[in-house]
Coordinates of N, CA, C and O in Angstrom, one line a residue:
M15 N 115.6 -37.3 -101.3 CA 115.7 -38.6 -100.8 C 117.1 -39.3 -100.6 O 116.8 -39.6 -99.2
K16 N 118.2 -39.6 -101.5 CA 119.1 -39.9 -101.4 C 119.8 -39.1 -100.5 O 120.6 -39.7 -99.4
R17 N 119.8 -37.9 -100.3 CA 120.3 -37.2 -99.2 C 120.1 -37.4 -97.9 O 120.4 -37.2 -96.9
L18 N 118.5 -37.8 -97.7 CA 117.9 -37.6 -96.4 C 118.3 -38.8 -96.0 O 118.5 -39.0 -94.7
L19 N 118.6 -40.2 -96.5 CA 118.7 -41.6 -96.2 C 119.6 -41.3 -95.3 O 119.9 -42.6 -94.1
P20 N 121.0 -41.0 -95.9 CA 122.2 -41.1 -94.7 C 122.2 -40.2 -93.5 O 122.3 -40.7 -92.4
I21 N 121.4 -39.5 -93.2 CA 121.2 -38.4 -92.4 C 120.1 -39.0 -91.4 O 120.2 -39.4 -90.1
L22 N 119.0 -39.7 -92.0 CA 118.3 -41.0 -91.1 C 119.0 -42.1 -90.2 O 118.6 -42.2 -89.4
A23 N 120.1 -42.2 -91.1 CA 120.5 -43.8 -90.8 C 121.3 -43.3 -89.5 O 121.6 -44.0 -88.4
L24 N 121.8 -42.0 -89.8 CA 122.9 -41.5 -88.8 C 122.2 -41.3 -87.4 O 122.8 -41.5 -86.6
L25 N 121.0 -40.8 -87.5 CA 119.9 -40.5 -86.4 C 119.7 -41.9 -85.5 O 119.6 -41.7 -84.7
F26 N 119.4 -42.6 -86.7 CA 119.1 -44.1 -86.2 C 120.1 -44.7 -85.1 O 119.8 -45.3 -84.3
F27 N 121.5 -44.4 -85.6 CA 122.5 -45.1 -84.9 C 122.7 -44.3 -83.9 O 123.3 -45.3 -82.6
Q28 N 122.7 -43.3 -83.8 CA 123.2 -42.3 -82.6 C 122.0 -42.5 -81.8 O 122.3 -42.5 -80.3
S29 N 121.0 -42.5 -81.9 CA 119.8 -42.7 -80.9 C 119.8 -44.3 -80.0 O 119.2 -44.3 -78.9
C30 N 120.1 -45.6 -80.8 CA 120.6 -46.6 -80.2 C 121.7 -46.5 -79.3 O 121.2 -47.1 -78.6
N31 N 122.6 -46.0 -79.1 CA 123.6 -45.6 -78.4 C 122.7 -44.8 -77.3 O 123.4 -45.2 -75.8
Y32 N 121.8 -43.9 -77.6 CA 121.4 -43.5 -76.0 C 120.8 -44.9 -75.2 O 120.5 -44.4 -73.9
F33 N 120.2 -45.7 -75.8 CA 119.7 -46.6 -74.8 C 120.5 -47.6 -74.3 O 120.3 -48.3 -73.9
Q34 N 121.4 -47.8 -74.7 CA 122.5 -48.3 -74.3 C 123.4 -48.1 -72.9 O 124.3 -48.7 -72.3
K35 N 122.7 -46.8 -72.5 CA 123.4 -46.5 -70.7 C 123.1 -47.3 -69.9 O 122.0 -48.2 -69.5
Q36 N 124.1 -47.6 -68.9 CA 124.1 -48.4 -68.1 C 123.1 -48.0 -66.7 O 123.4 -46.9 -66.5
V37 N 122.6 -49.3 -66.9 CA 121.4 -49.0 -65.4 C 122.0 -49.1 -64.2 O 122.7 -50.3 -64.2
P38 N 121.5 -48.0 -63.3 CA 122.2 -48.3 -62.2 C 122.3 -49.7 -61.3 O 120.8 -50.1 -61.4
N39 N 122.9 -49.9 -60.0 CA 123.3 -50.9 -59.3 C 121.9 -51.1 -58.2 O 122.1 -49.8 -58.0
E40 N 120.8 -51.5 -58.0 CA 119.5 -51.6 -56.9 C 120.2 -50.8 -55.8 O 120.5 -50.6 -54.9
K41 N 121.5 -52.0 -55.3 CA 122.3 -52.1 -54.0 C 122.9 -50.6 -54.2 O 122.3 -50.0 -52.6
E42 N 123.2 -50.0 -54.8 CA 124.5 -48.9 -54.9 C 123.4 -48.1 -54.5 O 123.7 -47.2 -54.0
L43 N 122.1 -47.8 -55.5 CA 121.1 -46.6 -54.8 C 120.7 -47.0 -53.9 O 120.8 -45.3 -53.2
L44 N 119.8 -47.9 -53.3 CA 119.9 -48.0 -51.6 C 120.5 -47.7 -50.8 O 120.6 -46.9 -49.7
D45 N 122.2 -48.0 -51.0 CA 123.0 -47.6 -50.1 C 123.1 -46.5 -50.0 O 123.3 -45.1 -49.5
K46 N 123.2 -45.5 -51.6 CA 123.3 -43.8 -51.5 C 122.2 -43.5 -51.0 O 122.5 -42.8 -50.0
Q47 N 121.0 -43.8 -50.9 CA 119.9 -43.5 -50.2 C 119.7 -43.5 -48.7 O 119.5 -42.5 -48.0
L48 N 120.0 -44.8 -48.3 CA 120.1 -45.1 -46.8 C 121.5 -44.1 -45.8 O 121.3 -43.5 -45.2
K49 N 122.5 -43.9 -47.1 CA 123.5 -42.7 -46.3 C 122.9 -40.9 -46.1 O 123.4 -40.4 -45.5
E50 N 122.6 -40.6 -47.1 CA 121.8 -39.4 -47.1 C 120.6 -39.1 -46.1 O 120.2 -37.9 -45.7
I51 N 120.1 -40.3 -45.6 CA 119.2 -40.2 -44.7 C 119.3 -39.9 -43.1 O 120.5 -40.4 -42.4
N52 N 119.3 -38.8 -43.0 CA 119.6 -38.4 -41.6 C 118.9 -39.1 -40.1 O 117.5 -39.2 -40.1
W53 N 119.3 -40.0 -39.9 CA 118.2 -41.3 -38.9 C 117.7 -40.1 -37.3 O 117.6 -41.4 -37.1
N54 N 118.9 -39.3 -37.1 CA 118.6 -38.6 -35.9 C 117.5 -37.7 -35.1 O 117.2 -37.3 -34.6
E55 N 116.7 -37.8 -36.9 CA 115.5 -36.4 -36.9 C 114.3 -37.5 -37.5 O 114.5 -38.5 -38.1
V56 N 113.0 -36.6 -37.1 CA 111.9 -37.6 -37.9 C 111.4 -36.3 -38.9 O 111.8 -35.2 -38.3
D57 N 110.6 -36.4 -39.9 CA 109.9 -36.0 -40.6 C 108.6 -35.2 -39.9 O 108.6 -33.7 -40.2
E58 N 107.8 -35.7 -39.0 CA 106.9 -35.4 -37.8 C 107.1 -35.9 -37.0 O 107.6 -37.2 -36.6
Y59 N 107.2 -35.2 -35.4 CA 107.1 -35.7 -34.5 C 106.1 -36.1 -33.8 O 105.1 -36.1 -34.9
P60 N 106.0 -36.8 -32.5 CA 105.0 -37.7 -32.6 C 103.4 -36.7 -32.0 O 104.3 -35.3 -31.9
S61 N 102.4 -36.8 -32.1 CA 101.6 -36.0 -31.9 C 100.3 -36.3 -31.3 O 100.0 -37.4 -30.9
V62 N 99.5 -35.8 -30.8 CA 98.1 -36.1 -30.3 C 97.0 -35.0 -31.3 O 97.3 -34.0 -31.7
S63 N 95.5 -35.5 -30.7 CA 94.8 -34.7 -31.8 C 94.6 -32.9 -31.6 O 94.5 -32.6 -32.2
D64 N 94.9 -32.6 -30.7 CA 94.6 -31.5 -30.4 C 95.7 -30.3 -31.1 O 95.6 -29.2 -31.6
C65 N 96.7 -31.3 -30.9 CA 97.8 -30.4 -31.7 C 97.7 -30.4 -33.2 O 98.7 -30.0 -33.8
E66 N 97.1 -31.6 -33.5 CA 97.7 -31.9 -35.3 C 96.8 -30.6 -35.8 O 96.9 -30.6 -37.3
K67 N 96.0 -30.1 -35.2 CA 95.1 -28.9 -35.7 C 96.1 -27.4 -36.4 O 96.0 -26.9 -37.3
L68 N 97.1 -27.5 -35.8 CA 98.2 -26.6 -35.7 C 99.2 -27.1 -37.3 O 99.3 -28.0 -37.4
K69 N 98.9 -26.4 -38.0 CA 100.1 -25.9 -39.4 C 101.3 -26.0 -39.4 O 102.0 -27.1 -40.2
D70 N 101.9 -25.5 -38.5 CA 103.5 -25.0 -38.2 C 104.0 -26.2 -37.7 O 103.6 -26.4 -36.5
D71 N 105.0 -26.6 -37.7 CA 105.6 -28.0 -37.6 C 106.3 -27.8 -35.5 O 106.1 -28.8 -35.3
A72 N 107.3 -26.0 -36.2 CA 107.6 -26.1 -34.7 C 106.4 -25.9 -33.9 O 106.6 -26.2 -32.8
Q73 N 105.4 -25.6 -33.9 CA 104.5 -25.1 -32.9 C 103.7 -26.3 -32.7 O 103.1 -26.4 -31.6
R74 N 103.8 -27.4 -33.7 CA 102.8 -28.9 -33.0 C 104.0 -29.4 -32.2 O 103.1 -30.3 -31.4
K75 N 105.0 -29.4 -32.6 CA 105.9 -29.8 -31.3 C 105.8 -29.2 -30.2 O 106.1 -30.2 -29.2
Q76 N 106.1 -28.1 -30.1 CA 105.7 -27.2 -29.1 C 104.3 -27.5 -28.3 O 104.6 -28.3 -26.9
C77 N 103.4 -28.1 -29.1 CA 102.2 -28.3 -28.2 C 102.1 -29.5 -27.8 O 101.5 -30.0 -26.4
F78 N 103.2 -30.6 -28.3 CA 103.1 -31.9 -28.0 C 103.5 -32.0 -26.9 O 103.4 -32.9 -25.8
F79 N 104.8 -31.3 -26.3 CA 105.5 -31.5 -25.5 C 105.1 -30.5 -24.3 O 105.1 -31.6 -23.0
E80 N 104.3 -29.7 -24.4 CA 103.8 -29.2 -23.1 C 102.3 -30.2 -22.8 O 102.4 -30.0 -21.6
F81 N 101.8 -30.7 -23.6 CA 100.8 -31.8 -23.5 C 101.4 -32.9 -23.0 O 101.1 -33.2 -21.4
L82 N 102.2 -33.1 -23.3 CA 102.9 -34.2 -22.5 C 103.5 -34.1 -20.9 O 103.0 -34.9 -20.3
T83 N 103.8 -32.9 -21.3 CA 104.6 -32.6 -19.5 C 103.4 -32.3 -18.7 O 103.6 -32.7 -17.3
T84 N 102.5 -31.4 -19.1 CA 101.0 -31.1 -18.3 C 100.6 -32.1 -18.1 O 100.4 -32.5 -16.8
T85 N 100.4 -33.1 -18.7 CA 99.6 -34.6 -18.3 C 100.4 -35.6 -17.8 O 99.8 -35.5 -16.1
I86 N 101.6 -35.6 -17.6 CA 102.3 -36.4 -16.6 C 102.3 -35.8 -15.1 O 102.3 -36.1 -14.3
Q87 N 102.2 -34.0 -15.4 CA 102.6 -33.4 -14.0 C 101.1 -33.7 -13.4 O 101.0 -33.6 -12.0
Q88 N 99.8 -33.5 -14.0 CA 98.4 -34.1 -13.5 C 98.4 -35.4 -12.8 O 97.8 -35.2 -11.9
K89 N 98.7 -36.1 -13.7 CA 98.8 -37.4 -13.2 C 99.5 -38.1 -11.8 O 99.3 -38.6 -11.1
L90 N 100.5 -37.5 -11.7 CA 101.9 -37.6 -10.6 C 101.0 -36.7 -9.3 O 101.7 -37.0 -8.3
A91 N 100.4 -35.5 -9.7 CA 100.6 -34.1 -8.4 C 99.3 -35.1 -7.9 O 99.2 -35.1 -6.3
V92 N 98.3 -36.2 -8.0 CA 97.4 -37.0 -7.0 C 98.3 -38.0 -6.5 O 97.3 -38.6 -5.2
D93 N 99.4 -37.9 -6.2 CA 100.5 -38.9 -5.6 C 101.0 -38.4 -4.6 O 100.9 -37.3 -4.2
T94 N 101.8 -38.9 -3.7 CA 102.3 -38.3 -2.4 C 103.8 -38.3 -2.9 O 104.4 -38.0 -1.7
L95 N 104.0 -38.2 -4.0 CA 105.5 -38.3 -4.1 C 106.5 -36.8 -3.7 O 107.6 -37.2 -3.6
S96 N 105.5 -36.2 -4.1 CA 105.9 -34.8 -3.3 C 106.0 -34.6 -1.6 O 107.3 -34.1 -1.2
T97 N 105.1 -35.8 -1.0 CA 105.4 -35.6 0.4 C 106.5 -36.5 1.0 O 106.9 -36.6 2.1
M98 N 106.5 -37.8 0.1 CA 107.2 -39.1 0.6 C 108.9 -38.3 0.0 O 109.8 -39.0 1.0
F99 N 108.7 -37.4 -0.7 CA 110.1 -37.1 -1.0 C 110.0 -35.7 -1.5 O 110.4 -35.2 -2.5
P100 N 110.3 -34.8 -0.3 CA 110.5 -33.7 0.3 C 111.6 -33.0 -0.8 O 111.2 -31.8 -1.5
Q101 N 112.5 -33.4 -0.7 CA 114.0 -32.8 -1.6 C 113.5 -33.2 -2.8 O 114.7 -32.6 -3.8
L102 N 112.9 -33.7 -3.8 CA 112.8 -33.9 -4.8 C 111.8 -33.4 -5.6 O 110.4 -33.2 -5.2
D103 N 112.1 -32.2 -6.6 CA 111.4 -31.0 -6.7 C 110.9 -31.3 -8.4 O 110.0 -31.0 -9.0
T104 N 111.9 -32.1 -8.7 CA 112.1 -32.3 -10.8 C 112.4 -33.9 -11.0 O 113.3 -33.9 -10.4
I105 N 111.9 -34.3 -11.5 CA 112.0 -35.9 -12.2 C 112.4 -35.8 -13.8 O 111.5 -35.2 -14.5
E106 N 113.2 -36.3 -14.2 CA 113.6 -36.7 -15.7 C 112.9 -37.7 -15.8 O 112.9 -38.9 -15.4
V107 N 111.9 -38.0 -17.0 CA 111.3 -39.1 -17.5 C 111.6 -39.3 -18.8 O 111.7 -38.4 -19.8
K108 N 112.1 -40.2 -19.1 CA 112.5 -40.9 -20.6 C 111.3 -41.2 -21.3 O 110.6 -42.3 -20.6
V109 N 110.6 -40.8 -21.9 CA 109.2 -41.2 -22.8 C 109.6 -42.1 -24.1 O 110.4 -41.3 -25.0
T110 N 108.9 -43.2 -24.2 CA 109.1 -44.0 -25.7 C 108.1 -44.0 -26.3 O 107.3 -44.5 -25.5
V111 N 107.7 -43.2 -27.2 CA 106.7 -43.5 -27.9 C 107.0 -44.6 -29.2 O 108.0 -44.2 -30.1
F112 N 106.5 -45.7 -29.1 CA 106.3 -46.8 -30.3 C 105.5 -46.9 -31.2 O 104.5 -45.7 -31.7
P113 N 105.9 -47.0 -32.7 CA 105.4 -47.3 -33.7 C 103.8 -47.6 -33.8 O 102.8 -46.8 -34.8
N114 N 103.4 -48.5 -33.0 CA 101.8 -49.0 -32.7 C 101.1 -47.4 -31.8 O 100.3 -48.4 -31.7
S115 N 101.6 -46.5 -31.2 CA 101.4 -45.6 -30.6 C 101.6 -45.9 -29.1 O 101.2 -45.3 -28.3
T116 N 102.0 -46.9 -28.7 CA 102.1 -47.6 -27.5 C 103.0 -46.6 -26.9 O 103.8 -46.2 -27.5
M117 N 103.1 -46.2 -25.3 CA 104.4 -45.7 -25.1 C 104.4 -46.2 -23.4 O 104.1 -47.1 -22.9
Q118 N 106.1 -45.9 -23.1 CA 106.8 -46.2 -21.9 C 107.5 -45.2 -21.4 O 108.3 -44.4 -21.7
F119 N 107.4 -45.1 -19.7 CA 108.0 -43.8 -19.4 C 109.0 -44.6 -17.9 O 108.7 -45.6 -17.6
D120 N 110.0 -44.0 -18.7 CA 110.8 -44.9 -17.2 C 111.7 -43.2 -16.9 O 112.1 -42.5 -17.3
P121 N 111.7 -43.1 -15.5 CA 112.4 -42.2 -14.4 C 113.9 -42.5 -14.7 O 114.7 -43.8 -14.8
Q122 N 114.5 -40.9 -14.6 CA 116.0 -41.1 -15.0 C 116.6 -40.1 -13.6 O 116.3 -39.2 -13.4
F123 N 116.8 -41.1 -13.0 CA 117.4 -40.6 -11.5 C 118.9 -40.2 -11.5 O 119.6 -40.6 -12.3
P124 N 119.5 -39.1 -10.5 CA 120.7 -38.5 -10.9 C 121.5 -39.3 -10.0 O 120.9 -40.6 -9.7
K125 N 123.0 -39.1 -10.3 CA 124.0 -39.9 -9.9 C 123.8 -40.2 -8.4 O 123.9 -41.2 -7.5
D126 N 122.9 -39.5 -7.7 CA 122.9 -39.2 -6.2 C 121.9 -40.1 -5.7 O 121.2 -39.4 -4.7
S127 N 121.4 -40.8 -6.7 CA 120.2 -41.3 -6.4 C 119.4 -42.5 -5.0 O 118.7 -43.0 -4.9
V128 N 120.7 -43.0 -4.4 CA 121.0 -43.4 -3.0 C 119.9 -43.0 -2.6 O 119.8 -43.6 -1.2
A129 N 120.0 -41.6 -2.4 CA 118.8 -40.6 -1.5 C 117.6 -40.9 -1.5 O 116.6 -40.4 -0.8
Y130 N 117.1 -41.4 -2.8 CA 115.7 -41.6 -3.2 C 115.6 -42.9 -3.2 O 116.2 -44.1 -3.5
D131 N 114.4 -43.5 -3.1 CA 113.8 -44.6 -3.3 C 113.3 -45.0 -4.8 O 112.4 -44.9 -5.0
T132 N 114.5 -45.5 -5.7 CA 114.5 -45.3 -6.9 C 113.0 -46.5 -7.2 O 112.2 -46.0 -7.9
I133 N 113.2 -47.6 -6.6 CA 112.2 -48.7 -6.7 C 110.4 -47.8 -6.7 O 109.4 -47.9 -7.6
K134 N 110.7 -47.2 -5.4 CA 109.0 -46.8 -5.2 C 108.9 -45.7 -6.3 O 107.5 -45.7 -6.8
I135 N 109.4 -44.9 -6.3 CA 109.3 -43.9 -7.7 C 108.9 -43.9 -8.8 O 108.0 -43.8 -9.6
D136 N 109.6 -45.5 -9.5 CA 109.5 -46.0 -10.5 C 108.0 -46.8 -10.4 O 107.1 -46.5 -11.5
S137 N 107.7 -47.5 -9.7 CA 106.4 -48.1 -9.5 C 105.2 -47.1 -9.4 O 104.3 -47.3 -10.0
I138 N 105.4 -46.3 -8.8 CA 104.4 -45.0 -8.4 C 104.1 -44.2 -10.1 O 103.0 -44.0 -10.5
L139 N 105.4 -43.8 -10.7 CA 105.1 -43.2 -11.7 C 104.4 -44.4 -13.1 O 103.3 -44.1 -13.8
H140 N 105.0 -45.9 -12.8 CA 104.3 -46.8 -13.8 C 102.5 -47.0 -13.5 O 102.2 -47.2 -14.3
A141 N 102.5 -47.0 -11.9 CA 101.1 -47.1 -11.9 C 100.4 -45.8 -12.4 O 99.1 -46.0 -12.7
R142 N 100.8 -44.7 -12.2 CA 99.9 -43.2 -12.4 C 99.8 -42.7 -13.8 O 99.1 -42.7 -14.4
L143 N 100.8 -43.3 -14.9 CA 101.3 -43.5 -15.9 C 100.2 -44.2 -17.3 O 100.3 -44.2 -18.3
I144 N 99.4 -44.9 -16.4 CA 98.6 -46.0 -17.3 C 97.6 -45.5 -18.1 O 97.3 -43.9 -17.3
D145 N 96.8 -46.0 -18.4 CA 95.8 -45.2 -19.3 C 96.1 -43.7 -20.3 O 95.2 -42.6 -19.5
F146 N 96.9 -43.3 -20.9 CA 97.6 -42.4 -21.0 C 96.7 -41.7 -22.4 O 96.2 -42.8 -23.4
P147 N 96.6 -40.6 -22.7 CA 95.8 -40.4 -23.5 C 96.6 -40.5 -25.2 O 97.7 -41.4 -24.9
K148 N 95.8 -41.1 -26.2 CA 96.3 -41.7 -27.5 C 97.7 -40.5 -27.9 O 97.2 -40.0 -27.9
V149 N 98.6 -40.9 -28.1 CA 99.6 -40.4 -28.9 C 99.9 -41.3 -30.4 O 100.3 -42.0 -30.2
N150 N 99.7 -40.1 -31.3 CA 100.3 -40.6 -32.7 C 101.9 -40.6 -32.6 O 102.6 -39.8 -32.4
P151 N 102.8 -41.7 -33.5 CA 103.9 -41.6 -33.5 C 104.5 -41.1 -34.2 O 103.9 -40.6 -35.4
A152 N 105.8 -41.0 -34.0 CA 106.4 -40.3 -35.0 C 106.6 -40.5 -36.4 O 106.5 -41.9 -36.5
I153 N 106.8 -39.5 -38.1 CA 106.7 -40.3 -38.7 C 108.5 -40.2 -39.4 O 108.7 -39.0 -39.8
K154 N 108.8 -41.1 -40.2 CA 110.3 -40.7 -40.8 C 109.7 -41.6 -42.3 O 109.6 -42.9 -42.4
R155 N 109.5 -40.7 -43.3 CA 109.7 -41.2 -44.6 C 108.1 -41.9 -44.8 O 108.6 -42.8 -45.6
G156 N 107.3 -41.4 -44.3 CA 105.9 -42.2 -44.2 C 105.5 -43.1 -43.7 O 104.6 -43.6 -43.5
I157 N 106.6 -43.6 -42.5 CA 106.6 -44.8 -42.0 C 106.4 -44.1 -40.1 O 107.5 -43.6 -39.9
P158 N 105.8 -45.3 -39.3 CA 105.6 -44.6 -37.9 C 106.6 -45.1 -37.3 O 107.4 -46.3 -38.0
V159 N 107.5 -44.6 -36.8 CA 108.7 -44.8 -35.8 C 108.9 -44.6 -34.7 O 108.1 -44.1 -33.6
K160 N 109.4 -45.3 -34.0 CA 109.7 -45.3 -32.2 C 110.7 -44.2 -32.2 O 112.2 -43.8 -32.8
T161 N 110.4 -43.2 -30.9 CA 111.4 -42.2 -30.6 C 111.2 -42.0 -29.2 O 110.7 -42.6 -28.6
Q162 N 112.6 -41.6 -28.8 CA 112.9 -41.2 -27.4 C 112.8 -39.8 -26.9 O 113.5 -39.3 -27.6
F163 N 112.9 -39.7 -25.7 CA 113.0 -38.5 -25.3 C 112.8 -37.9 -23.8 O 112.1 -39.0 -23.6
V164 N 113.5 -37.5 -23.1 CA 114.1 -36.8 -22.3 C 113.1 -35.8 -21.5 O 113.5 -34.8 -22.2
L165 N 111.8 -35.9 -20.5 CA 111.2 -34.6 -20.1 C 111.5 -34.1 -18.7 O 111.3 -35.1 -18.0
P166 N 111.8 -32.9 -18.2 CA 111.5 -32.6 -16.7 C 110.6 -32.6 -16.3 O 109.6 -32.0 -17.3
V167 N 110.1 -33.2 -15.3 CA 108.5 -33.1 -14.7 C 108.7 -32.7 -13.4 O 109.0 -32.9 -12.7
I168 N 108.1 -31.3 -13.3 CA 107.8 -31.0 -12.1 C 107.5 -31.6 -11.1 O 106.2 -31.4 -11.0
I169 N 107.5 -32.3 -10.0 CA 106.4 -32.5 -9.3 C 106.4 -31.7 -7.8 O 105.3 -31.5 -7.3
K170 N 107.4 -30.8 -7.3 CA 106.9 -30.0 -6.2 C 106.8 -28.3 -6.7 O 107.5 -27.9 -7.6
Q171 N 105.0 -27.9 -7.0 CA 105.5 -26.5 -7.0 C 105.5 -25.9 -5.9 O 104.5 -26.0 -5.2
E172 N 105.8 -24.5 -6.2 CA 105.9 -23.7 -5.2 C 104.4 -22.4 -5.0 O 104.3 -22.2 -6.3

């Protein structure tokens, strides 16, 4: 027992040093985490209910962009954009999906946009793209986030 006592004492004092390790600063940990996050990419792209059945992320993303493009083209096809602006065959639309699932559509006009009545095209676009189907927002680290992207929308089909 006398020989065991010094060994136990040594273990006790050595284990006390284990508990004295420095705890990292919360701010430093947060800063490190924020630097590691790629803010230009999302964990999950926006989606619609039909696309959420797909398991593969790339297929879900493609499904969503195809749905969006097709829906915008269908909604704009019932209007007179192609007859009012025969030289306009494609328009780029900046789509913003907000965390609360609302959407905003803004036409992106080329540099020579003086050839087009941008105000009229903008008003037609906004009038036709109301009552858009529900879109689930993108997800970053489990939190819904705002995303923006530009889609080419074909106005005139041959």
